[in-house]
CSV table of C-alpha atoms in Angstrom, one decimal:
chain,number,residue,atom,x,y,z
J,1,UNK,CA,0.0,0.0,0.0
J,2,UNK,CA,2.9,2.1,1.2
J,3,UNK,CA,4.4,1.8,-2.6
J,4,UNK,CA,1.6,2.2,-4.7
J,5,UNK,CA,0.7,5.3,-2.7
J,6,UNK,CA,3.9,6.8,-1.3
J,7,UNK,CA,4.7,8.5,-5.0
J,8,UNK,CA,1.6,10.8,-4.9
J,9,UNK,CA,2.9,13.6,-5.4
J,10,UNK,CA,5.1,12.5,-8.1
J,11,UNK,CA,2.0,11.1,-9.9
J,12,UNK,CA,-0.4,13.6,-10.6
J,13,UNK,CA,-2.1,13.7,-14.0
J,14,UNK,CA,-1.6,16.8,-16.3
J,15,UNK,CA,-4.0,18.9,-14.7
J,16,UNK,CA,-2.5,18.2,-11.5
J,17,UNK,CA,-4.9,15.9,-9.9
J,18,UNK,CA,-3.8,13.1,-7.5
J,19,UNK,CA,-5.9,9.9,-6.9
J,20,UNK,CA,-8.3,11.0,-5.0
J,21,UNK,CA,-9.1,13.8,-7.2
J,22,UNK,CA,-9.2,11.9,-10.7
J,23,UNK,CA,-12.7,12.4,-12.5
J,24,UNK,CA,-13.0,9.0,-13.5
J,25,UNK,CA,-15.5,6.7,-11.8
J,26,UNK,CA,-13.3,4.7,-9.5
J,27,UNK,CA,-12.1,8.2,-7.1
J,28,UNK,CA,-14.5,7.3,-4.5
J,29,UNK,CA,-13.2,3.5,-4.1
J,30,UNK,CA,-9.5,4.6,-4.4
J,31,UNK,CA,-10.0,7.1,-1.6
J,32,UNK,CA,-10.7,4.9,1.2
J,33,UNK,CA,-7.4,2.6,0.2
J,34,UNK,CA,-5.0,5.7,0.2
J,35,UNK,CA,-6.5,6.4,3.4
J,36,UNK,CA,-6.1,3.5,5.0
J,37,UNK,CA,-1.9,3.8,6.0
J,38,UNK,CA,-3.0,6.0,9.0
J,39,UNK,CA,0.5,6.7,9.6
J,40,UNK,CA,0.7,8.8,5.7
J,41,UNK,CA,-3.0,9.4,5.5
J,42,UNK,CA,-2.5,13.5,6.0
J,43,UNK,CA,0.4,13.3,2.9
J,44,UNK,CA,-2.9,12.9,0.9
J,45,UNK,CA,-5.2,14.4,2.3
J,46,UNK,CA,-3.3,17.8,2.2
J,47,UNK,CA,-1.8,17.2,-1.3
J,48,UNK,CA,-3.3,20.0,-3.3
J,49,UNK,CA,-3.4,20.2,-7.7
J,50,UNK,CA,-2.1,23.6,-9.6
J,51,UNK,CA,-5.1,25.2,-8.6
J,52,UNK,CA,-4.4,24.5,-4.7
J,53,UNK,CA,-7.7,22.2,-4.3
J,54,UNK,CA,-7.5,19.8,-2.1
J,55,UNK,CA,-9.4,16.4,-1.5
J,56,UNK,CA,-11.7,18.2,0.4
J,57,UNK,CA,-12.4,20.8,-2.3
J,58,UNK,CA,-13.1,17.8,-4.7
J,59,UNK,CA,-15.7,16.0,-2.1
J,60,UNK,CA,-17.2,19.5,-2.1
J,61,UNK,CA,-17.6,20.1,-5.7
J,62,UNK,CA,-19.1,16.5,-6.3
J,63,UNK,CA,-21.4,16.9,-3.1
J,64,UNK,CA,-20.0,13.6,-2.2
J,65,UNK,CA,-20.9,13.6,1.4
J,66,UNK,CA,-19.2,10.5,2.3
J,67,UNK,CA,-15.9,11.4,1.4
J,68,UNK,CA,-16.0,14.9,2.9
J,69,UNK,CA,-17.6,13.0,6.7
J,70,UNK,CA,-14.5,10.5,5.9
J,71,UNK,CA,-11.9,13.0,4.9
J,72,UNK,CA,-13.1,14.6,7.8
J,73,UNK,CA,-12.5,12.2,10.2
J,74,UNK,CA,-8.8,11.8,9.1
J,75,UNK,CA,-7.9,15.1,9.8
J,76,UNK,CA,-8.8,16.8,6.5
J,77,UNK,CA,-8.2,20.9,6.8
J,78,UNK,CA,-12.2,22.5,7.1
J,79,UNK,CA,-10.5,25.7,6.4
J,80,UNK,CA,-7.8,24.9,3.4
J,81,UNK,CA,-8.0,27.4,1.0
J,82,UNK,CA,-7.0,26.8,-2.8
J,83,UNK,CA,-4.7,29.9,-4.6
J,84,UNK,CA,-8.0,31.8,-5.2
J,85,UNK,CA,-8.6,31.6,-1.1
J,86,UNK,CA,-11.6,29.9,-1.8
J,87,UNK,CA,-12.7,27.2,1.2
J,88,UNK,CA,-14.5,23.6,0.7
J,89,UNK,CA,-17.7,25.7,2.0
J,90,UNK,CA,-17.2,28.3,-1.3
J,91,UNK,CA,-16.9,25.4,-3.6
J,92,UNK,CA,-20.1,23.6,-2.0
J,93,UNK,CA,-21.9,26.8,-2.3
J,94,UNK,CA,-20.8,27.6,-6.4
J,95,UNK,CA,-21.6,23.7,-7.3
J,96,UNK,CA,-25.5,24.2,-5.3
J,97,UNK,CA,-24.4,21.3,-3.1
J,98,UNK,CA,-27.0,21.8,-0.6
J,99,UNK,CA,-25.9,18.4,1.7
J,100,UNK,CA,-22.6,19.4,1.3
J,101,UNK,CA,-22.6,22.8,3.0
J,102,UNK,CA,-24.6,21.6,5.1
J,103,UNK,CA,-22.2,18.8,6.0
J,104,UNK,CA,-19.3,21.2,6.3
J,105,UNK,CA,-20.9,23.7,8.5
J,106,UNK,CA,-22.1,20.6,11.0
J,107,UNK,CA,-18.6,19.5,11.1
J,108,UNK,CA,-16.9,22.9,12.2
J,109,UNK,CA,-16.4,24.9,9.0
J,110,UNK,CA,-17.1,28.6,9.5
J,111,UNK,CA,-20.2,30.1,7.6
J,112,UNK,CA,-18.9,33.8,6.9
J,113,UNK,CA,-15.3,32.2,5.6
J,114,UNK,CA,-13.7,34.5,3.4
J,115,UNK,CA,-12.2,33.7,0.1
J,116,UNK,CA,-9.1,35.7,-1.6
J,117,UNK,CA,-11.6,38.7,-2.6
J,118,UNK,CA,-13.4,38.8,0.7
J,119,UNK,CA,-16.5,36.9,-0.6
J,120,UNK,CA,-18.5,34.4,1.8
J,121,UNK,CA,-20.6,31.8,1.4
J,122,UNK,CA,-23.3,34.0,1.3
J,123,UNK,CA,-22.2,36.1,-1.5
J,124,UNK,CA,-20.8,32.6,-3.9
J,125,UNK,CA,-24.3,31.9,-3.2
J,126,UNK,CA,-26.1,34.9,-4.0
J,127,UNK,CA,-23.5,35.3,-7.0
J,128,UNK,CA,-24.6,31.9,-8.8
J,129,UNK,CA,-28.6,32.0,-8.4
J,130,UNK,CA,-27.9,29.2,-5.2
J,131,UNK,CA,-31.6,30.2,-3.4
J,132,UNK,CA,-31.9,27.2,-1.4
J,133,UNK,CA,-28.4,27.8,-0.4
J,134,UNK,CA,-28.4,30.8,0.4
J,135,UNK,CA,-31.8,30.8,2.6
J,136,UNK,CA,-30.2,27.8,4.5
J,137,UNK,CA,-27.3,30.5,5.3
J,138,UNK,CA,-29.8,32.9,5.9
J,139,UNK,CA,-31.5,30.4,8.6
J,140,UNK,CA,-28.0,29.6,10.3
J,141,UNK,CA,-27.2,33.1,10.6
J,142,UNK,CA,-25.0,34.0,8.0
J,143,UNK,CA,-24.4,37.6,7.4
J,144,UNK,CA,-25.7,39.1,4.9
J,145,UNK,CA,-24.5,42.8,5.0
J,146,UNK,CA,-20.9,41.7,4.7
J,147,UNK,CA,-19.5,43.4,2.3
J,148,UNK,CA,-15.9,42.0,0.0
J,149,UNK,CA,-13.2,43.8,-1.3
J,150,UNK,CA,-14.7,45.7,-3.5
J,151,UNK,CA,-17.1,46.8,-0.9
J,152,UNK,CA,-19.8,44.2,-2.7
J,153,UNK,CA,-22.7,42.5,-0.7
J,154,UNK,CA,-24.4,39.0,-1.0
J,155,UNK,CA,-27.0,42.3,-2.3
J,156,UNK,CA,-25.2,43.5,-4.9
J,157,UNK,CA,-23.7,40.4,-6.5
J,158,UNK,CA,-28.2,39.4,-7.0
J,159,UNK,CA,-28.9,42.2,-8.8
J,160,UNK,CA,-27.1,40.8,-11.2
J,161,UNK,CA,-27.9,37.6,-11.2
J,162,UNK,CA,-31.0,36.1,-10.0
J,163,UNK,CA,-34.1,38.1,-8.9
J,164,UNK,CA,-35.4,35.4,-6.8
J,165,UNK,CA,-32.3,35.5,-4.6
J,166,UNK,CA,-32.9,39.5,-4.7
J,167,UNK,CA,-36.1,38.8,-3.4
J,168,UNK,CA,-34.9,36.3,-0.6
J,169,UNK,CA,-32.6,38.5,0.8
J,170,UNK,CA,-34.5,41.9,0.3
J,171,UNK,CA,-37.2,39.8,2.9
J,172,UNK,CA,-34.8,38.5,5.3
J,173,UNK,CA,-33.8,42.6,5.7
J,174,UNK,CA,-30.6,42.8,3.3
J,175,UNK,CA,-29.4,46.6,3.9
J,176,UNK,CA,-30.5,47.8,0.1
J,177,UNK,CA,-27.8,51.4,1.0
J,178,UNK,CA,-24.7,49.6,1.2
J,179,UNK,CA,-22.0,51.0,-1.2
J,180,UNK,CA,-19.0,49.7,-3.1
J,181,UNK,CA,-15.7,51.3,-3.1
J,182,UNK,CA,-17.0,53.1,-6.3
J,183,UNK,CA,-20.3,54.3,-4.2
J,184,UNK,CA,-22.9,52.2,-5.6
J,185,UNK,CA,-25.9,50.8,-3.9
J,186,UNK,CA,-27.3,47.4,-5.3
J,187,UNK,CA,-30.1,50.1,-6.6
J,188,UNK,CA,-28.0,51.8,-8.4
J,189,UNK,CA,-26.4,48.4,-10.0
J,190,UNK,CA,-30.1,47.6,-10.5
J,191,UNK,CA,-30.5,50.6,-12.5
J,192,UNK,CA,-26.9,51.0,-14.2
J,193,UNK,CA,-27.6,46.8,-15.7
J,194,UNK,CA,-30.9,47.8,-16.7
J,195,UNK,CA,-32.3,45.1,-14.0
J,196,UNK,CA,-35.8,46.2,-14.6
J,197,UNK,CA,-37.2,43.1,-12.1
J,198,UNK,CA,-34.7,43.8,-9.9
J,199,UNK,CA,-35.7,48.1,-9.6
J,200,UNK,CA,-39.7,47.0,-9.3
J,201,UNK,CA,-38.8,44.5,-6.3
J,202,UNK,CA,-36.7,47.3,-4.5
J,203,UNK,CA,-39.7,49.3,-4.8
J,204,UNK,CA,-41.9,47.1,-3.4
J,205,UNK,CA,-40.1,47.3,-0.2
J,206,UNK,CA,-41.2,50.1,2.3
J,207,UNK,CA,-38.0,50.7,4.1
J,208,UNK,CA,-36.5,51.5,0.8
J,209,UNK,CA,-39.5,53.8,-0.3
J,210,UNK,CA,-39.5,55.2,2.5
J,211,UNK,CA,-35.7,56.1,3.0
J,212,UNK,CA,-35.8,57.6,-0.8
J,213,UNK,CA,-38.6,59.7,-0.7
């Protein structure tokens, strides 16, 4: 076992993948074998590809909720980050993995982690349309007024995106006046991308009528 595993890191495919990471339909019964060694287990389990996912990334992305409880439970990192920053949680939340954010959150992983641009869960979620995602978030108290880099919000990123999730988060009290760094509201986005759905569902809320009158 020691052999055929011991040379991981000396053979990864072209794209950089290790075993456990391989696309082909056999990954989830070589994991368990180059798991086994307990003594080398965290050699794989940490061994990133060029993009710096790990394993753990991998289980993520493929909601396979098995391998992330048993990666896991050999020590995997909750909170590795890949060269982008992004966590296990971020890819869970891109790939509309419900069980699998769920799963990481259970096990420890932090809901407002913050990738290399300052984004959370909350705003990979709001970015890609993930409603169901993003109201379980919502439920677990995520925070949705943080605000990345660039000064965007969970907010912002919907108006641009999916109305629905405007909608979600407008109702679960989303502050409508935060501002970039270039002072725009998720309004003004609204307006500037010619979001027409997006503008009539800010007016339908009375805070925001109220504060702009």
């Amino acid at each position: 076992m020691a052999k055929r595993f011991g040379a991981w890191a000396r053979n990864k495919t072209r794209a950089g993948n290790g075993p456990s990471q391989e696309k082909e339909p056999s990954r989830s019964k070589l994991l368990p074998r180059f798991l086994a060694p307990p003594s080398s287990a965290s050699t794989y389990i940490e061994a990133t590809n060029k993009a710096g996912n790990g394993p753990l990334h991998h289980a993520a992305a493929t909601g396979n909720t098995k391998i992330i409880d048993m990666l896991v439970k050999e020590g995997a990192n909750l909170e590795a980050a890949n060269r982008m920053g992004e966590r296990p949680l971020h890819t869970a939340a891109a790939r509309n993995s419900l069980s699998a954010v769920q799963l990481l959150i259970n096990q420890g992983t932090k809901t407002d982690c913050r990738d290399g641009e300052g984004k959370t869960p909350l705003h990979v979620a709001a970015e890609y349309g993930r409603s169901e995602i993003l109201q379980y978030l919502l439920e677990i108290k995520g925070d949705m007024n943080l605000q990345d880099q660039r000064g965007m919000s969970p907010l912002h990123y919907a108006v641009m995106g999916s109305q629905t999730v405007v909608g979600i988060l407008l109702g679960a009290g989303a502050d409508p006046f935060l501002r970039t760094n270039d002072g725009d509201t998720p309004y003004d986005l609204a307006i500037h991308m010619g979001r027409d759905a997006a503008v009539r569902r800010f007016h339908w809320e009375d805070n925001f009528m109220r504060d702009n009158v």
